[in-house]
Amino acid sequence: MTPDITGLATLHPPFLIGALPGLDSLFSTQGIMVMLLAAYAVAMWMFLTSAPKVFTIMVSDLELARQLYEGMLGLPAAEVPLHYYYNYEQTLGTAAIDPLYVSPALGRSTLDTASNPGGQWYQLKKNTQLHVIAGASLGEKNRQRHVCFDRDCLEQVLLRIQMRNMKYKIRREKPLNFLVKDYEGNVIEMAEVSN
């Protein structure tokens, strides 16, 4: 006995995408492009919200800065954030740096160091990193200088200095400017630069 399949076709007509309302426009070329753009927007939003906040400090001597941030302040080294691999900081360049804070003997190697995402990376807080780069000039009395454009960054560094019972002196509140002495007796000026 063979089953009769002629009545089956009338019970279950073939499925067509156009049979359901709205699906034909959803799977059109334009609909697919809109879905791809929406997926890309969601992926970018997730990437950018998970990226750590990065503070940048420009210093006059990278080696002394390393001794300060790693040795005295005990900041752990951090990985370069992924968004820095895509030249995020390159857009800042050295054009935004005020010549007053840059060393007069600024050569090509200093420019390259100041504008690339190299330098030193430290974990300041859970989702906050500190990027230390060369390029600041020496301060008065040939003091080492650390220049930052972000007050929150310097406040975090000052808080760590206070927690470590290091010697410091606040010279000015607005813009924030303070001196700190390292273990070797070097006086380091920490200066906030307002844009």
CSV table of C-alpha atoms in Angstrom, one decimal:
chain,number,residue,atom,x,y,z
A,1,MET,CA,0.0,0.0,0.0
A,2,THR,CA,1.4,3.4,-1.0
A,3,PRO,CA,0.4,6.6,0.7
A,4,ASP,CA,-1.5,9.2,-1.2
A,5,ILE,CA,0.6,12.4,-1.2
A,6,THR,CA,-1.7,14.5,-3.4
A,7,GLY,CA,-3.8,15.7,-0.4
A,8,LEU,CA,-0.6,16.6,1.5
A,9,ALA,CA,0.3,19.5,-0.8
A,10,THR,CA,-3.1,21.2,-0.2
A,11,LEU,CA,-2.7,20.9,3.6
A,12,HIS,CA,0.8,22.3,3.7
A,13,PRO,CA,1.5,24.7,0.9
A,14,PRO,CA,5.2,25.3,0.1
A,15,PHE,CA,6.8,27.9,2.5
A,16,LEU,CA,7.6,31.2,0.8
A,17,ILE,CA,9.5,34.1,2.4
A,18,GLY,CA,7.1,36.5,0.8
A,19,ALA,CA,4.1,34.7,2.4
A,20,LEU,CA,4.8,36.3,5.8
A,21,PRO,CA,4.2,40.0,6.0
A,22,GLY,CA,7.4,42.2,6.3
A,23,LEU,CA,9.9,39.4,5.8
A,24,ASP,CA,10.4,40.1,2.1
A,25,SER,CA,11.6,43.6,2.9
A,26,LEU,CA,13.7,42.4,5.9
A,27,PHE,CA,15.7,39.9,3.7
A,28,SER,CA,16.1,42.4,0.9
A,29,THR,CA,19.5,43.9,0.2
A,30,GLN,CA,18.6,47.1,2.0
A,31,GLY,CA,17.2,45.1,5.0
A,32,ILE,CA,20.3,43.0,5.3
A,33,MET,CA,22.5,46.2,5.2
A,34,VAL,CA,20.5,47.8,8.0
A,35,MET,CA,20.9,44.6,10.1
A,36,LEU,CA,24.6,44.6,9.5
A,37,LEU,CA,25.0,48.2,10.4
A,38,ALA,CA,23.0,47.7,13.6
A,39,ALA,CA,25.2,44.7,14.5
A,40,TYR,CA,28.3,46.7,13.9
A,41,ALA,CA,27.0,49.6,16.1
A,42,VAL,CA,26.3,47.2,18.9
A,43,ALA,CA,29.7,45.6,18.6
A,44,MET,CA,31.5,49.0,18.6
A,45,TRP,CA,29.4,50.2,21.6
A,46,MET,CA,30.4,47.0,23.5
A,47,PHE,CA,34.1,47.5,22.6
A,48,LEU,CA,34.2,51.1,23.6
A,49,THR,CA,32.4,50.7,26.9
A,50,SER,CA,34.7,47.9,27.9
A,51,ALA,CA,37.9,49.9,27.1
A,52,PRO,CA,39.7,51.3,30.1
A,53,LYS,CA,39.9,55.0,30.7
A,54,VAL,CA,43.5,56.2,30.0
A,55,PHE,CA,45.2,59.2,31.6
A,56,THR,CA,48.4,60.5,29.9
A,57,ILE,CA,51.2,62.2,31.8
A,58,MET,CA,54.1,63.7,29.9
A,59,VAL,CA,57.4,63.5,31.8
A,60,SER,CA,60.9,65.0,31.4
A,61,ASP,CA,62.7,61.7,32.2
A,62,LEU,CA,61.1,58.3,31.6
A,63,GLU,CA,63.5,56.4,33.8
A,64,LEU,CA,62.9,58.6,36.8
A,65,ALA,CA,59.2,58.4,36.1
A,66,ARG,CA,59.4,54.6,36.1
A,67,GLN,CA,61.2,54.6,39.4
A,68,LEU,CA,58.5,56.9,40.8
A,69,TYR,CA,55.4,55.1,39.5
A,70,GLU,CA,56.6,51.5,39.8
A,71,GLY,CA,58.9,51.7,42.8
A,72,MET,CA,57.6,54.4,45.1
A,73,LEU,CA,53.9,54.4,44.2
A,74,GLY,CA,53.7,50.6,43.5
A,75,LEU,CA,51.6,50.8,40.3
A,76,PRO,CA,51.5,47.5,38.5
A,77,ALA,CA,52.4,47.5,34.8
A,78,ALA,CA,49.4,47.3,32.4
A,79,GLU,CA,48.9,46.0,28.9
A,80,VAL,CA,48.4,48.6,26.1
A,81,PRO,CA,44.7,48.9,25.6
A,82,LEU,CA,43.3,47.5,22.4
A,83,HIS,CA,42.0,50.9,21.2
A,84,TYR,CA,45.5,52.3,21.2
A,85,TYR,CA,46.6,49.7,18.6
A,86,TYR,CA,44.2,51.5,16.2
A,87,ASN,CA,46.1,54.8,16.4
A,88,TYR,CA,43.6,56.4,18.9
A,89,GLU,CA,46.3,58.6,20.4
A,90,GLN,CA,47.9,59.4,17.0
A,91,THR,CA,45.1,61.8,16.4
A,92,LEU,CA,46.3,63.9,19.4
A,93,GLY,CA,49.8,64.1,18.1
A,94,THR,CA,52.2,66.7,19.3
A,95,ALA,CA,50.2,69.5,17.6
A,96,ALA,CA,48.1,69.8,20.7
A,97,ILE,CA,51.0,70.2,23.1
A,98,ASP,CA,51.7,73.7,24.2
A,99,PRO,CA,55.3,74.6,23.3
A,100,LEU,CA,55.8,76.1,26.8
A,101,TYR,CA,55.7,72.6,28.3
A,102,VAL,CA,58.0,70.9,25.7
A,103,SER,CA,61.7,70.8,25.9
A,104,PRO,CA,63.5,73.4,23.7
A,105,ALA,CA,65.8,70.7,22.4
A,106,LEU,CA,62.9,68.7,21.0
A,107,GLY,CA,64.3,66.4,18.4
A,108,ARG,CA,62.7,64.0,16.0
A,109,SER,CA,63.2,61.1,18.4
A,110,THR,CA,61.3,63.0,21.2
A,111,LEU,CA,58.5,63.8,18.8
A,112,ASP,CA,58.2,60.2,17.8
A,113,THR,CA,58.2,59.1,21.5
A,114,ALA,CA,55.6,61.7,22.4
A,115,SER,CA,53.2,60.8,19.6
A,116,ASN,CA,53.3,57.0,19.6
A,117,PRO,CA,51.4,54.8,22.1
A,118,GLY,CA,54.8,53.5,23.5
A,119,GLY,CA,56.0,54.8,26.8
A,120,GLN,CA,55.0,53.2,30.0
A,121,TRP,CA,51.6,51.8,31.0
A,122,TYR,CA,50.4,51.4,34.6
A,123,GLN,CA,47.1,50.2,36.2
A,124,LEU,CA,45.9,53.2,38.2
A,125,LYS,CA,42.5,51.8,39.2
A,126,LYS,CA,40.3,48.8,38.2
A,127,ASN,CA,39.4,50.2,34.7
A,128,THR,CA,41.8,53.2,34.6
A,129,GLN,CA,45.3,53.2,33.2
A,130,LEU,CA,48.1,55.7,33.3
A,131,HIS,CA,50.2,56.2,30.2
A,132,VAL,CA,53.5,57.9,30.8
A,133,ILE,CA,55.3,59.4,27.8
A,134,ALA,CA,58.4,61.6,27.4
A,135,GLY,CA,58.3,65.2,26.2
A,136,ALA,CA,57.9,67.6,29.1
A,137,SER,CA,60.6,70.2,29.7
A,138,LEU,CA,62.5,70.5,33.0
A,139,GLY,CA,60.9,72.9,35.4
A,140,GLU,CA,62.5,75.7,37.4
A,141,LYS,CA,65.7,74.8,39.2
A,142,ASN,CA,66.0,71.8,36.7
A,143,ARG,CA,63.2,70.0,38.5
A,144,GLN,CA,61.8,66.9,36.9
A,145,ARG,CA,58.4,67.7,35.5
A,146,HIS,CA,55.2,65.6,35.0
A,147,VAL,CA,52.6,67.4,33.0
A,148,CYS,CA,49.0,66.3,32.7
A,149,PHE,CA,45.9,67.7,31.0
A,150,ASP,CA,43.4,65.9,33.3
A,151,ARG,CA,42.9,67.0,37.0
A,152,ASP,CA,41.4,63.6,37.9
A,153,CYS,CA,44.6,61.9,37.0
A,154,LEU,CA,46.8,64.2,39.2
A,155,GLU,CA,44.3,63.8,42.0
A,156,GLN,CA,44.6,60.0,41.8
A,157,VAL,CA,48.4,60.3,41.8
A,158,LEU,CA,48.3,62.7,44.8
A,159,LEU,CA,46.0,60.3,46.6
A,160,ARG,CA,48.6,57.5,46.1
A,161,ILE,CA,51.4,59.7,47.3
A,162,GLN,CA,49.5,60.5,50.4
A,163,MET,CA,48.7,56.8,51.0
A,164,ARG,CA,52.4,56.0,50.8
A,165,ASN,CA,53.3,58.8,53.2
A,166,MET,CA,55.7,60.4,50.7
A,167,LYS,CA,56.8,64.0,51.2
A,168,TYR,CA,54.8,66.4,49.0
A,169,LYS,CA,53.8,70.1,49.0
A,170,ILE,CA,50.7,71.5,47.2
A,171,ARG,CA,51.7,74.7,45.5
A,172,ARG,CA,48.4,75.6,43.9
A,173,GLU,CA,44.9,74.1,43.9
A,174,LYS,CA,43.6,75.4,40.5
A,175,PRO,CA,45.2,74.3,38.3
A,176,LEU,CA,46.6,71.6,40.5
A,177,ASN,CA,50.3,71.9,41.0
A,178,PHE,CA,52.4,70.0,43.7
A,179,LEU,CA,55.9,68.9,44.4
A,180,VAL,CA,56.9,65.4,45.5
A,181,LYS,CA,60.3,64.2,46.6
A,182,ASP,CA,61.4,60.7,45.6
A,183,TYR,CA,63.7,58.5,47.7
A,184,GLU,CA,66.8,59.8,46.1
A,185,GLY,CA,65.9,63.4,47.0
A,186,ASN,CA,64.8,64.4,43.5
A,187,VAL,CA,62.0,67.0,43.5
A,188,ILE,CA,59.3,66.3,40.9
A,189,GLU,CA,56.8,68.9,39.9
A,190,MET,CA,53.3,67.6,39.0
A,191,ALA,CA,51.4,70.2,37.0
A,192,GLU,CA,47.9,70.2,35.6
A,193,VAL,CA,47.7,72.1,32.4
A,194,SER,CA,44.3,73.5,31.5
A,195,ASN,CA,43.3,73.4,27.8
